[in-house]
CSV table of C-alpha atoms and ligand atoms in Angstrom, one decimal:
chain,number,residue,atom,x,y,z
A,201,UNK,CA,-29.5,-27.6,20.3
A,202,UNK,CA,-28.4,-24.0,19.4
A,203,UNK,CA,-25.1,-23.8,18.9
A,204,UNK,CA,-22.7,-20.7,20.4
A,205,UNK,CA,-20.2,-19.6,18.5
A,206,UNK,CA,-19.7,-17.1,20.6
A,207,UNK,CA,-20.5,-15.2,24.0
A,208,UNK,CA,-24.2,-14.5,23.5
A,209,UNK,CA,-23.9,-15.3,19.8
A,210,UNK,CA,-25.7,-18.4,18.8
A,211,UNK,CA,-25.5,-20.3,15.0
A,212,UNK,CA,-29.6,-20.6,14.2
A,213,UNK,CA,-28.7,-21.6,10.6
A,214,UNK,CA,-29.8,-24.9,8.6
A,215,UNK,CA,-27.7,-27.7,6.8
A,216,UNK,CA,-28.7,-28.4,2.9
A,217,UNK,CA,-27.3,-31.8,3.2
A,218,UNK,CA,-28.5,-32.8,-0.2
A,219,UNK,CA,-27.8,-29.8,-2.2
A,220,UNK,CA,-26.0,-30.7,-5.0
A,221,UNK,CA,-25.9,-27.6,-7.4
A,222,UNK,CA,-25.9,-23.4,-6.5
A,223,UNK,CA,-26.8,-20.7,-9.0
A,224,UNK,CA,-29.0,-23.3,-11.3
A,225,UNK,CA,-26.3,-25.7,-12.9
A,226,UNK,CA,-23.2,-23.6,-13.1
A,227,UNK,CA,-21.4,-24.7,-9.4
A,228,UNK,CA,-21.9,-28.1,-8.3
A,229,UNK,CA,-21.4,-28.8,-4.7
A,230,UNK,CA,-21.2,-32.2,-4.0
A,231,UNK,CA,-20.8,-31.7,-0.2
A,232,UNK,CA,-23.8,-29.7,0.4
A,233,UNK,CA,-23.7,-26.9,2.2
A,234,UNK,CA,-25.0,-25.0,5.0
A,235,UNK,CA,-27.0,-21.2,5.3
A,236,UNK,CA,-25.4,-19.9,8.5
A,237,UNK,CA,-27.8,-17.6,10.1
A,238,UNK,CA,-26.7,-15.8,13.8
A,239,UNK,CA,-28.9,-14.5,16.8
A,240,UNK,CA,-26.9,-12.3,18.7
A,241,UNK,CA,-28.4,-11.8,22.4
A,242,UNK,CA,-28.2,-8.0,23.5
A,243,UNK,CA,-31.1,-7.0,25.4
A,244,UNK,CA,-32.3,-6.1,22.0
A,245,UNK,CA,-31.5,-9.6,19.7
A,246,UNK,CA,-30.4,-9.3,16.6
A,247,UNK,CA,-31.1,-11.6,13.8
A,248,UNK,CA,-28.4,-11.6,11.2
A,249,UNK,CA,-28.8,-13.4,7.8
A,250,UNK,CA,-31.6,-15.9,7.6
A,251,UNK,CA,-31.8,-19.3,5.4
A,252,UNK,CA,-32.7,-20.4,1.8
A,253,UNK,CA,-36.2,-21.3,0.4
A,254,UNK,CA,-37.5,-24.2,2.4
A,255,UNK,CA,-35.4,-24.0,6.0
A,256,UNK,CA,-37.7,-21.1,7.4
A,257,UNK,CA,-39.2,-23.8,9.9
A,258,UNK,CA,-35.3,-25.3,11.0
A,259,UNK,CA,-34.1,-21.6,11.7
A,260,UNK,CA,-37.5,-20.5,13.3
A,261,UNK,CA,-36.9,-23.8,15.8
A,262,UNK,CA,-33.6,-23.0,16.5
A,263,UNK,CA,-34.4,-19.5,17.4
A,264,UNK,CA,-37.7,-20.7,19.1
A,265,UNK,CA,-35.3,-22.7,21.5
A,266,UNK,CA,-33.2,-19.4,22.8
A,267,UNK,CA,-36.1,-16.5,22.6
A,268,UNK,CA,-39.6,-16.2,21.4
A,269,UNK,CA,-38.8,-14.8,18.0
A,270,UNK,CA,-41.2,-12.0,18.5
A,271,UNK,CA,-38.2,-10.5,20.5
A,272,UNK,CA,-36.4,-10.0,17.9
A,273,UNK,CA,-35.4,-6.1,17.2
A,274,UNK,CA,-33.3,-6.0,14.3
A,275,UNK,CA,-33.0,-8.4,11.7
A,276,UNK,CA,-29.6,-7.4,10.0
A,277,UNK,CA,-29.5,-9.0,5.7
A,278,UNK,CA,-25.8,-8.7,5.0
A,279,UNK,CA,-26.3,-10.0,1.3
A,280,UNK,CA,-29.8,-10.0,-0.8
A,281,UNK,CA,-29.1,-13.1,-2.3
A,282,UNK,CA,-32.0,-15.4,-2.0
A,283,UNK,CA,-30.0,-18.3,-0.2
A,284,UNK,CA,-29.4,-15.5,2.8
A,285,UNK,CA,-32.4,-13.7,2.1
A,286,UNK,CA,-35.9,-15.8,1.3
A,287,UNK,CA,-36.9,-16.2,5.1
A,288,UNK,CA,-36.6,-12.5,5.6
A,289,UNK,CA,-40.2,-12.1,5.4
A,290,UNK,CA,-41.2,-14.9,7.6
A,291,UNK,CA,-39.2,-13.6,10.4
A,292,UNK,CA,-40.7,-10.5,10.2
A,293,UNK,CA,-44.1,-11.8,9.8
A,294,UNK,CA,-43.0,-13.1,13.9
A,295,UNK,CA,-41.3,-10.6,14.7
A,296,UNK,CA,-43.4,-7.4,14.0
A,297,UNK,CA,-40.8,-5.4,16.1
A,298,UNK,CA,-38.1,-5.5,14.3
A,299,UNK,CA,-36.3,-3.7,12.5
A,300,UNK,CA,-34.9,-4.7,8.8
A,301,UNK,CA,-31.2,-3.4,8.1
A,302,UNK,CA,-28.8,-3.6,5.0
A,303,UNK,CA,-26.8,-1.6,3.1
A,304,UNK,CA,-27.8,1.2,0.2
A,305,UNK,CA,-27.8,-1.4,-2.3
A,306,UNK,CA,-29.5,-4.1,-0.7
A,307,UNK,CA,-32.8,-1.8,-0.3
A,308,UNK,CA,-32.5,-2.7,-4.4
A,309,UNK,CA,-32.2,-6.0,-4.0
A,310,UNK,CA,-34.1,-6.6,-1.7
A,311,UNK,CA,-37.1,-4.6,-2.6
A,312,UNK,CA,-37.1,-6.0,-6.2
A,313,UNK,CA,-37.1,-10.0,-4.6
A,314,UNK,CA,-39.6,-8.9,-1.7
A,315,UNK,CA,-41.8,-6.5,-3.0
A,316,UNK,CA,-43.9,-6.6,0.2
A,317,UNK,CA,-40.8,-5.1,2.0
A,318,UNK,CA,-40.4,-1.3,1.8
A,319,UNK,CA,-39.1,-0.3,5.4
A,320,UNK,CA,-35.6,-0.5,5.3
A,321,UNK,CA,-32.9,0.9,7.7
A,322,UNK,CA,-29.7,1.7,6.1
A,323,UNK,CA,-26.3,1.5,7.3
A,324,UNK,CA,-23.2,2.7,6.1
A,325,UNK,CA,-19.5,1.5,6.8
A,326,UNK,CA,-18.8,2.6,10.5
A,327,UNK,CA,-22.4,2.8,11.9
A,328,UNK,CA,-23.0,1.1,14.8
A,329,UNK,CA,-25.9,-0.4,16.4
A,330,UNK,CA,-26.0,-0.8,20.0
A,331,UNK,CA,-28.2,-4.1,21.2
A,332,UNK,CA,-27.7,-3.3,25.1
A,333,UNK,CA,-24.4,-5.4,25.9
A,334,UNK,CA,-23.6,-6.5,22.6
A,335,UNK,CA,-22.6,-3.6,19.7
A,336,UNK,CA,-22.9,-4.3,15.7
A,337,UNK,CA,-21.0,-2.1,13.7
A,338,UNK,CA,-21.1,-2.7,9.6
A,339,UNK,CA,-18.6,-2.9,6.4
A,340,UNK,CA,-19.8,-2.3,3.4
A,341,UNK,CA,-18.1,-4.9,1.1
A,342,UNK,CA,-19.4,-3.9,-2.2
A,343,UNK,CA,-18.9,-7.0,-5.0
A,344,UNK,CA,-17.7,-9.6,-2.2
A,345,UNK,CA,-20.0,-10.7,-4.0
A,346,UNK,CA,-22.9,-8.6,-5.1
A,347,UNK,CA,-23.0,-4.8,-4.7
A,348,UNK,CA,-25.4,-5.3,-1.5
A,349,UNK,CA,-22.7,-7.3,0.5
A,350,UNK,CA,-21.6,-6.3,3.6
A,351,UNK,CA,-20.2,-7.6,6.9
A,352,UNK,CA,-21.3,-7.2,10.3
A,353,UNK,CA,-19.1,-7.2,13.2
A,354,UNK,CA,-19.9,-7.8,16.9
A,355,UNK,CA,-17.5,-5.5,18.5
A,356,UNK,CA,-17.6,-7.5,21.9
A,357,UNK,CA,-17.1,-10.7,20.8
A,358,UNK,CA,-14.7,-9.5,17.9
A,359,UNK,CA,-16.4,-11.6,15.5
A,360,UNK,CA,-16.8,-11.0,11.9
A,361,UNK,CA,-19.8,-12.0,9.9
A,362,UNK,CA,-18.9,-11.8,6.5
A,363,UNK,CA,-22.0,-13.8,4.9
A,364,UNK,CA,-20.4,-15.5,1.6
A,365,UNK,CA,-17.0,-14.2,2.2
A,366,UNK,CA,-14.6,-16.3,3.7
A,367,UNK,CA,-17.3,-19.6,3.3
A,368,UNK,CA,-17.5,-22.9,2.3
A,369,UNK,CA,-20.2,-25.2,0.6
A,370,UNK,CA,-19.4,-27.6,2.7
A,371,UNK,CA,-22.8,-30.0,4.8
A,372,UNK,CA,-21.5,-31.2,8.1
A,373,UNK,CA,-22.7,-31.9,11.7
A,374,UNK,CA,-20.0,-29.9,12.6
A,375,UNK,CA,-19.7,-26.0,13.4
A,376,UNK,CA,-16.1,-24.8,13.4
A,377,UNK,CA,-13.5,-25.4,10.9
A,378,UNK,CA,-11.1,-27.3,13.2
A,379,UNK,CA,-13.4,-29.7,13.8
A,380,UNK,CA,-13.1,-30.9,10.4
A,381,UNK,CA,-10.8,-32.8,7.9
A,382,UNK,CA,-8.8,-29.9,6.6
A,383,UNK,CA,-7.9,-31.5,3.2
A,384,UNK,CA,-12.1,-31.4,2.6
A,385,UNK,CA,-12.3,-27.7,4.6
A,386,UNK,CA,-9.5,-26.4,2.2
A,387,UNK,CA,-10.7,-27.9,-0.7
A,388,UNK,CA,-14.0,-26.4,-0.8
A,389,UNK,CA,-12.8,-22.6,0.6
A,390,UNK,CA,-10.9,-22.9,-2.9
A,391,UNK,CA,-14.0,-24.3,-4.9
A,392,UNK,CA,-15.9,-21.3,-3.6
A,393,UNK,CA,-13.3,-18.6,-3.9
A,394,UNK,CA,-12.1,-20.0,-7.5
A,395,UNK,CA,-15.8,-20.0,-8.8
A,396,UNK,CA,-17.8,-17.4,-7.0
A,397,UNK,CA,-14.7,-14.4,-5.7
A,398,UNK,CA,-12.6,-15.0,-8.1
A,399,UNK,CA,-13.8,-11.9,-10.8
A,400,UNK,CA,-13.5,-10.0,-7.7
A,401,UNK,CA,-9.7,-10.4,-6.9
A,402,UNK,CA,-9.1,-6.4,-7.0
A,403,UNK,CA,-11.7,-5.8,-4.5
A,404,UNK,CA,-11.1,-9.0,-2.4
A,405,UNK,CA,-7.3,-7.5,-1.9
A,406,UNK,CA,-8.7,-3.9,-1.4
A,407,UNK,CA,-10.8,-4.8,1.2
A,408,UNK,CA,-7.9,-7.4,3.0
A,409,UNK,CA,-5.6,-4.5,3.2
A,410,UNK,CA,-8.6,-2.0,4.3
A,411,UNK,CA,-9.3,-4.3,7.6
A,412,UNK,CA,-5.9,-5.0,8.1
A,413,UNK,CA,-5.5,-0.9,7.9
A,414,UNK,CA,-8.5,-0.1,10.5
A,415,UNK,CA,-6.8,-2.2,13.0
A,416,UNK,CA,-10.4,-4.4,13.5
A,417,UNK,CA,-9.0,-7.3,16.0
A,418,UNK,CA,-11.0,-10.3,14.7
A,419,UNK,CA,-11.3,-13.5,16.9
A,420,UNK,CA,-13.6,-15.7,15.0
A,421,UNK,CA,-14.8,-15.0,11.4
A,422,UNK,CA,-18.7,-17.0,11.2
A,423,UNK,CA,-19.2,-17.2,7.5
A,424,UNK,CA,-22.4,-17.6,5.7
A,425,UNK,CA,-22.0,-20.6,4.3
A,426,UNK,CA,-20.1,-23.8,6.0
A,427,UNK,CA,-17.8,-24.0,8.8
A,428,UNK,CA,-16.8,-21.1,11.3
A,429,UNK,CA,-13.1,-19.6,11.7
A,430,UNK,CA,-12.2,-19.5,15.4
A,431,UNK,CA,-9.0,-21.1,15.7
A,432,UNK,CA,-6.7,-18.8,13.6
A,433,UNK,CA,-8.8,-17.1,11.2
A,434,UNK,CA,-6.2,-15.4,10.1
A,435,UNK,CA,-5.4,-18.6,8.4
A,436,UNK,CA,-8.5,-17.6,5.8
A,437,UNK,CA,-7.7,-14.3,5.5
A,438,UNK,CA,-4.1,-15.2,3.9
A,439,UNK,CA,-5.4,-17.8,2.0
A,440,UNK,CA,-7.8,-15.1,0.2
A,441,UNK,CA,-4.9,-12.6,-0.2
A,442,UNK,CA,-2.7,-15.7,-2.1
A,443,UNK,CA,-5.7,-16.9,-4.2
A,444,UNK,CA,-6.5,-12.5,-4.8
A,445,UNK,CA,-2.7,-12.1,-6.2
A,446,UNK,CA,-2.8,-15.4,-8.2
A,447,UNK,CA,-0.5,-16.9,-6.5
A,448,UNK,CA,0.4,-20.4,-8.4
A,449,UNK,CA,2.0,-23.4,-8.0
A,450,UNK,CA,4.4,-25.3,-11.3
A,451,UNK,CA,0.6,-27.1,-12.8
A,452,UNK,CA,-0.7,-27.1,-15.6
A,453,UNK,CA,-4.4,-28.1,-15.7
A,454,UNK,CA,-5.0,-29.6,-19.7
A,455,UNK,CA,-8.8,-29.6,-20.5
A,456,UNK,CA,-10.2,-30.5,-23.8
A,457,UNK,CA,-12.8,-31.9,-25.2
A,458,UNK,CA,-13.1,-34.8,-28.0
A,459,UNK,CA,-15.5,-36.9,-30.2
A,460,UNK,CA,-13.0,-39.4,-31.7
A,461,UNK,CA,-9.9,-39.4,-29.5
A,462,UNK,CA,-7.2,-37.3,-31.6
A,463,UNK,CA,-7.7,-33.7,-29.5
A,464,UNK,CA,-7.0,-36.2,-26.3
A,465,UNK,CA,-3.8,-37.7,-28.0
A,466,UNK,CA,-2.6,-34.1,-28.3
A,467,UNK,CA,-3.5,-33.6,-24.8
A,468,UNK,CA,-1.4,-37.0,-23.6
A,469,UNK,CA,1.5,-35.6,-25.4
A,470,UNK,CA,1.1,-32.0,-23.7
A,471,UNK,CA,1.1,-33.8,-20.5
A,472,UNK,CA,4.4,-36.0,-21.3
A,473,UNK,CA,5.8,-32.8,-22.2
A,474,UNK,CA,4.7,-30.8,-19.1
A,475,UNK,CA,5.9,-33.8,-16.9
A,476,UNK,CA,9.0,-34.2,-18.6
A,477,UNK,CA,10.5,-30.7,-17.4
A,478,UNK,CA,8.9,-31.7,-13.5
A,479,UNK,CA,5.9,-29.7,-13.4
A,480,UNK,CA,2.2,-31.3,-12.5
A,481,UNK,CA,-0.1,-31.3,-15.4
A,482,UNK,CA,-3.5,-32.6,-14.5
A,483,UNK,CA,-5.9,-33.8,-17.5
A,484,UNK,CA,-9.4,-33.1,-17.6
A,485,UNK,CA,-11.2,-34.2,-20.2
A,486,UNK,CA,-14.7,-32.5,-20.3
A,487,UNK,CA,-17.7,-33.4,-19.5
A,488,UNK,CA,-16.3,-36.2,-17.3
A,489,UNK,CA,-14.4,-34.0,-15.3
A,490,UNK,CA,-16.4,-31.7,-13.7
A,491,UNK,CA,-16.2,-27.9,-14.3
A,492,UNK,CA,-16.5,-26.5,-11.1
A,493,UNK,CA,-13.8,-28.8,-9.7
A,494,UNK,CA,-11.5,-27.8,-12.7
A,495,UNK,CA,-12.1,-24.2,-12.1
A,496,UNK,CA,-11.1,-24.9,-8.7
A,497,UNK,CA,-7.7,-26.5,-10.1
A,498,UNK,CA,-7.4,-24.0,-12.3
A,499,UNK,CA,-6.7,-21.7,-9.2
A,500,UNK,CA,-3.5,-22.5,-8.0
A,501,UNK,CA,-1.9,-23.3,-11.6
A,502,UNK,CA,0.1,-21.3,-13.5
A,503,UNK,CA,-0.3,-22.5,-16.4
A,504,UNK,CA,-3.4,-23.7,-18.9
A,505,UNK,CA,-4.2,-25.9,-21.7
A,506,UNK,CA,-7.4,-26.2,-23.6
A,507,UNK,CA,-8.2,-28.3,-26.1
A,508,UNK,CA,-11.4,-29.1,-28.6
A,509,UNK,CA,-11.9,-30.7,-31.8
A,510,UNK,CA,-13.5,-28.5,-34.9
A,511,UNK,CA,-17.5,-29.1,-35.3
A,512,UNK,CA,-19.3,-27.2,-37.7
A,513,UNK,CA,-16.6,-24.9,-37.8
A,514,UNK,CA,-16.9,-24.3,-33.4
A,515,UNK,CA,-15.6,-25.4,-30.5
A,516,UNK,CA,-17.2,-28.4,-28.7
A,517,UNK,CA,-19.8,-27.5,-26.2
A,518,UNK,CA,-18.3,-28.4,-22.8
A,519,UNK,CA,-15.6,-26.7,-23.8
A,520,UNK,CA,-17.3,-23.7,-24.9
A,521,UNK,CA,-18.9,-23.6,-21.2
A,522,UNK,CA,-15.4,-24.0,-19.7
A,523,UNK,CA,-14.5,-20.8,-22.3
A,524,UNK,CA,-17.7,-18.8,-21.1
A,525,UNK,CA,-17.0,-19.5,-17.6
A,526,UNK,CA,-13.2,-18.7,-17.3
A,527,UNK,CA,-14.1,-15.4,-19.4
A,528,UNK,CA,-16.4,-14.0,-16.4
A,529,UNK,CA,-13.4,-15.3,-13.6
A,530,UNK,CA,-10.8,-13.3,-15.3
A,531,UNK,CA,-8.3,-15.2,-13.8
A,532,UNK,CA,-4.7,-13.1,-13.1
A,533,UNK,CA,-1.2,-13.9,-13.3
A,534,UNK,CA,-1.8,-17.1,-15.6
A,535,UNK,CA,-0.5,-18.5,-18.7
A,536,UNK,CA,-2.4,-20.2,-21.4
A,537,UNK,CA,-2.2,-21.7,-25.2
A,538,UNK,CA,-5.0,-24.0,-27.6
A,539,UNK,CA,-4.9,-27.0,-29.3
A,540,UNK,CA,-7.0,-29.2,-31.4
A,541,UNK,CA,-7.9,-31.4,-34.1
A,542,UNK,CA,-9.6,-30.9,-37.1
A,543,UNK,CA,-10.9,-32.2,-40.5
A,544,UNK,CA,-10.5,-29.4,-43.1
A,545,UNK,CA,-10.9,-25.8,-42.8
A,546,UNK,CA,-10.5,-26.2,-38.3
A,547,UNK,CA,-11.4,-23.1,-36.2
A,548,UNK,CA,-11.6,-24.4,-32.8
A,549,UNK,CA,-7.8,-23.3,-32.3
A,550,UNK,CA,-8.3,-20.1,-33.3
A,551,UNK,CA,-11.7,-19.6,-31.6
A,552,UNK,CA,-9.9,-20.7,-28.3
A,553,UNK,CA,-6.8,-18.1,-28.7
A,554,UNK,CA,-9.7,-15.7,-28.8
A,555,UNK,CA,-11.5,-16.6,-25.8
A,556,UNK,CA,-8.4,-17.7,-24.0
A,557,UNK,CA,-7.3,-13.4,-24.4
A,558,UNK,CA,-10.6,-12.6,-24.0
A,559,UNK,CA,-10.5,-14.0,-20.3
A,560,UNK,CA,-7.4,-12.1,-19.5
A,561,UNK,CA,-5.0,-15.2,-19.8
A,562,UNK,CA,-1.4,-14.4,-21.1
A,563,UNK,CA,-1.4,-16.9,-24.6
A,564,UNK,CA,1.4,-18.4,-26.3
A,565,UNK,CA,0.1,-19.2,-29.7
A,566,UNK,CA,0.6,-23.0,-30.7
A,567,UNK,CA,1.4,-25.1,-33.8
A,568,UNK,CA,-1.2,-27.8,-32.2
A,569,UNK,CA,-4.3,-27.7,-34.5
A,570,UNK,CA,-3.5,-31.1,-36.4
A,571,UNK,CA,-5.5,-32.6,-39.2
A,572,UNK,CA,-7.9,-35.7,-38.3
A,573,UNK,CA,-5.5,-38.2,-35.8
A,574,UNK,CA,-2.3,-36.9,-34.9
A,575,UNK,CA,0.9,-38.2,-36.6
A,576,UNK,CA,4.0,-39.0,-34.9
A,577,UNK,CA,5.4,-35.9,-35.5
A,578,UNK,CA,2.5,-33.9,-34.5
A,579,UNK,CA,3.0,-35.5,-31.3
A,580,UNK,CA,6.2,-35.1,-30.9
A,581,UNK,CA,5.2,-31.3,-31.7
A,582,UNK,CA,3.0,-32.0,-29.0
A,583,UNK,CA,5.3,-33.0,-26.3
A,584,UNK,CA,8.0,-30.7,-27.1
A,585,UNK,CA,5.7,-27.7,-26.9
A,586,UNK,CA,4.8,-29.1,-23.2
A,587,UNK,CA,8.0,-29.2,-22.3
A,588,UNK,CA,8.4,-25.2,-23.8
A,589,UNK,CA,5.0,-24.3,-21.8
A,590,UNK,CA,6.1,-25.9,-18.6
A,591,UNK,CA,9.4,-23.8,-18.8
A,592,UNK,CA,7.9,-21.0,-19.3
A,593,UNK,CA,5.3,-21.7,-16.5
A,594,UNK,CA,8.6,-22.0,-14.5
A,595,UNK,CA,9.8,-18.9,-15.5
A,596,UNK,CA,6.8,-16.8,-14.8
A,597,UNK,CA,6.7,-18.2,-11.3
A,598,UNK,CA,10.2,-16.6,-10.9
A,599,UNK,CA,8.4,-13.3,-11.9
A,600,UNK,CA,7.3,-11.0,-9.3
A,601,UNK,CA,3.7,-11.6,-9.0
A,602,UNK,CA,1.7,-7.7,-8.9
A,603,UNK,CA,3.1,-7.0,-12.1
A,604,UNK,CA,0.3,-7.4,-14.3
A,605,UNK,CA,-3.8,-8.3,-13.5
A,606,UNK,CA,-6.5,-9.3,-15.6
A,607,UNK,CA,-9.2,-6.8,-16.4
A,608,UNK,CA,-11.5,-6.0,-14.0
A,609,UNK,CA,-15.3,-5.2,-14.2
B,792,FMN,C1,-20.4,-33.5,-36.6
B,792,FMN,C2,-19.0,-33.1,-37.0
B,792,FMN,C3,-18.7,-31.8,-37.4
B,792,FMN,C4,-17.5,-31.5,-37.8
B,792,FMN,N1,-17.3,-30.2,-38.3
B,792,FMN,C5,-16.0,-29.8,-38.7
B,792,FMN,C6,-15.8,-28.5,-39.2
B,792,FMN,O1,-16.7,-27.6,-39.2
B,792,FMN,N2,-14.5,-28.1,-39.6
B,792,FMN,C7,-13.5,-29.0,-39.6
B,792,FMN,O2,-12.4,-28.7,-39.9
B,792,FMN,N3,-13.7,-30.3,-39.1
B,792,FMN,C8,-14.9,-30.7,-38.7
B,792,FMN,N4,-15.1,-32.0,-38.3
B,792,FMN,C9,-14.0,-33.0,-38.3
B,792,FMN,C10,-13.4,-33.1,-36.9
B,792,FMN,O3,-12.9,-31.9,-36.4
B,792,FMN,C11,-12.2,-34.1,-37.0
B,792,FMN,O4,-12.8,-35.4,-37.2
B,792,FMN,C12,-11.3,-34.1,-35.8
B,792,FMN,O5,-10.2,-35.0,-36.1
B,792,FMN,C13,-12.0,-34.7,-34.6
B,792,FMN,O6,-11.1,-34.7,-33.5
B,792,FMN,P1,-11.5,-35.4,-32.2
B,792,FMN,O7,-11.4,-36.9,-32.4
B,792,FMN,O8,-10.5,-34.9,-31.2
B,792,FMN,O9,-12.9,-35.0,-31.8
B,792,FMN,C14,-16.4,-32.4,-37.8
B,792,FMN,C15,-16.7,-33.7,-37.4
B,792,FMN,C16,-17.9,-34.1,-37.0
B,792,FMN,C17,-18.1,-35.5,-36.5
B,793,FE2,FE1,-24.3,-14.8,-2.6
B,794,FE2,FE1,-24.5,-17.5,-0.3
């Protein structure tokens, strides 16, 4: 059954139960996730956003079951990305009438993933397309999060289709977020905005205060990915604005990486330390605990520890793809400092400093890089410098937030 989300606006969009990773290995998703595609009934339909590689013939059936796709007039691609995009050409092949619409930048990507396309209709912020009883007008939402994204918005109906803004990867057999366990709906909006939006903070706030400025009433906010916003989406919107200033709770997330156990007795001692002065440290040791989900930890904390052991004069490897991942999320408002065990000369320590700066973190240099297994003293280094990194994670929080960002792209 097609499912309305609203007045003449149906969900024709296909659940990925079984997904378990996005972009090749770097984001795990271990709910799944769903590729939210909408028909939109004027007397012209509208298509908006279609489905990834291999749920053409689950969107084409739901569509089958409301009009004979070759009715379709405009097929609207908010985002060029392939998990919105690959079908584009299969509609199309069934729908010789229509129409194919993006924004300036998405006749790039577009044209360089579908060669065979060429006839593009572009569409600024403030067009409008009228359907015959239903308007769309558009948004261009460069880097929400590629610089094709845009949102379309069905004046009538007062509902905004954002495509990966504002989603979730997140496989169920329901359709609106309050029909959902919140504790699984909120975890994932945070997975998703912590790895995928979170370089994009700047623009993420720009464009919050930008629809809060036009005055743009929105009733229901039908993502491209997960569950839909129709009972207080508003609730979303805040969230992004918190997770867009950095907003942070007293944690500290700890995440090292060891061969024989002396980077992780550091990291027990940290922990004591943090704990001792009341504030939450969580500790992740890598590869067991999962990136993604530490990324996502990572965004409410104030506060971050990372640890690794010295080999061949490097940081360990799980570590190292924590480093190269927190160095493209650029993180704001957050503190940070290394530790780390070593045999002789070290470098891990250092290297992490580096790295830590590098992703825009504010870092307190340590006296934690210890020689082979820590003595009692260098744990008791250990815990007193948690304690001196969880007050000053308690201090920052009494900061005011805006004053300083991490660098932008
Ligand atoms: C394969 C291997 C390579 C290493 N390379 C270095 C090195 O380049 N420089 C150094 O100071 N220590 C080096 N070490 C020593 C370790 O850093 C040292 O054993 C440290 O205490 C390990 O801490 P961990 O138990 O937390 O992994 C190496 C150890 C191994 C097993
Ligand atoms: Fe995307
Ligand atoms: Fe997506």
């Amino acid at each position: 059954m097609p499912l309305q989300v609203a007045d003449g606006v149906f969900w024709v969009g296909a659940i990925d139960w079984n997904v378990r990773s996005f972009h090749g290995y770097t984001y795990t998703t271990p709910r799944g996730t769903t590729y939210n595609a909408y028909l939109v009934l004027g007397d012209e339909p509208a298509l908006v956003d279609t489905v990834a590689p291999g749920f053409e013939d689950e969107m084409m059936g739901r569509i089958r079951e409301l009009i004979d796709p070759a009715r379709i007039r405009y097929l609207i691609a908010n985002h060029g990305e392939v998990d919105h995009s690959s079908a584009i050409p299969h509609v199309l092949a069934q729908a010789p009438e229509a129409r194919l619409i993006c924004s300036r930048k998405g006749t790039e990507s577009l044209g360089a993933y579908y060669p065979q396309l060429w006839d593009f209709q572009v569409v600024d912020t403030g067009d409008h397309l009228d359907l015959g009883g239903k308007t769309l007008s558009f948004i261009e939402a460069p880097m929400l999060h590629w610089p094709d994204s845009m949102f379309t918005y069905v004046q009538e109906e007062r509902l905004l289709l954002p495509n990966d803004a504002f989603g979730q990867h997140l496989a169920t057999s329901q359709r609106f977020a309050d029909q959902v366990e919140s504790w699984q709906l909120w975890d994932e909006a945070a997975r998703y905005y912590a790895n995928i939006l979170a370089p994009f903070s700047r623009m993420v706030l720009r464009k919050l205060d930008e629809v809060a400025r036009s005055g743009l009433e929105i009733a229901t906010i039908a993502p491209g990915h997960g569950v839909i916003w129709r009972e207080n989406p508003g609730q979303i919107l805040e969230a992004y604005r918190r997770w867009a200033t950095g907003e942070a709770k007293e944690r500290v997330v700890i995440a090292y990486e060891t061969m024989w156990g002396s980077t992780e007795k550091v990291a027990r001692a940290l922990a004591e330390g943090v704990a001792d002065e009341g504030v939450e440290a969580l500790l992740r040791g890598l590869p067991m605990a999962d990136r993604t989900e530490v990324v996502k930890e990572l965004l409410e904390a104030k506060g971050l520890l990372v640890g690794s052991s010295t080999h061949n004069q490097r940081i360990l490897l799980n570590v190292a793809a924590f480093m190269e991942d927190l160095k493209g999320l650029r993180f704001t408002n957050k503190i940070a400092a290394a530790f780390g065990s070593h045999g002789w000369a070290g470098g891990a320590v250092a290297q992490l400093e580096e790295g830590l700066r590098e992703a825009g973190l504010d870092v307190m240099t340590s006296d934690l890089a210890v020689r082979w297994a820590p003595s009692a003293e260098d744990l008791e280094r250990a815990r007193e410098f948690g304690r001196r990194f969880a007050r000053e994670v308690r201090q920052a929080l009494a900061e005011p937030v805006a004053a300083h960002h991490g660098t932008e792209a």
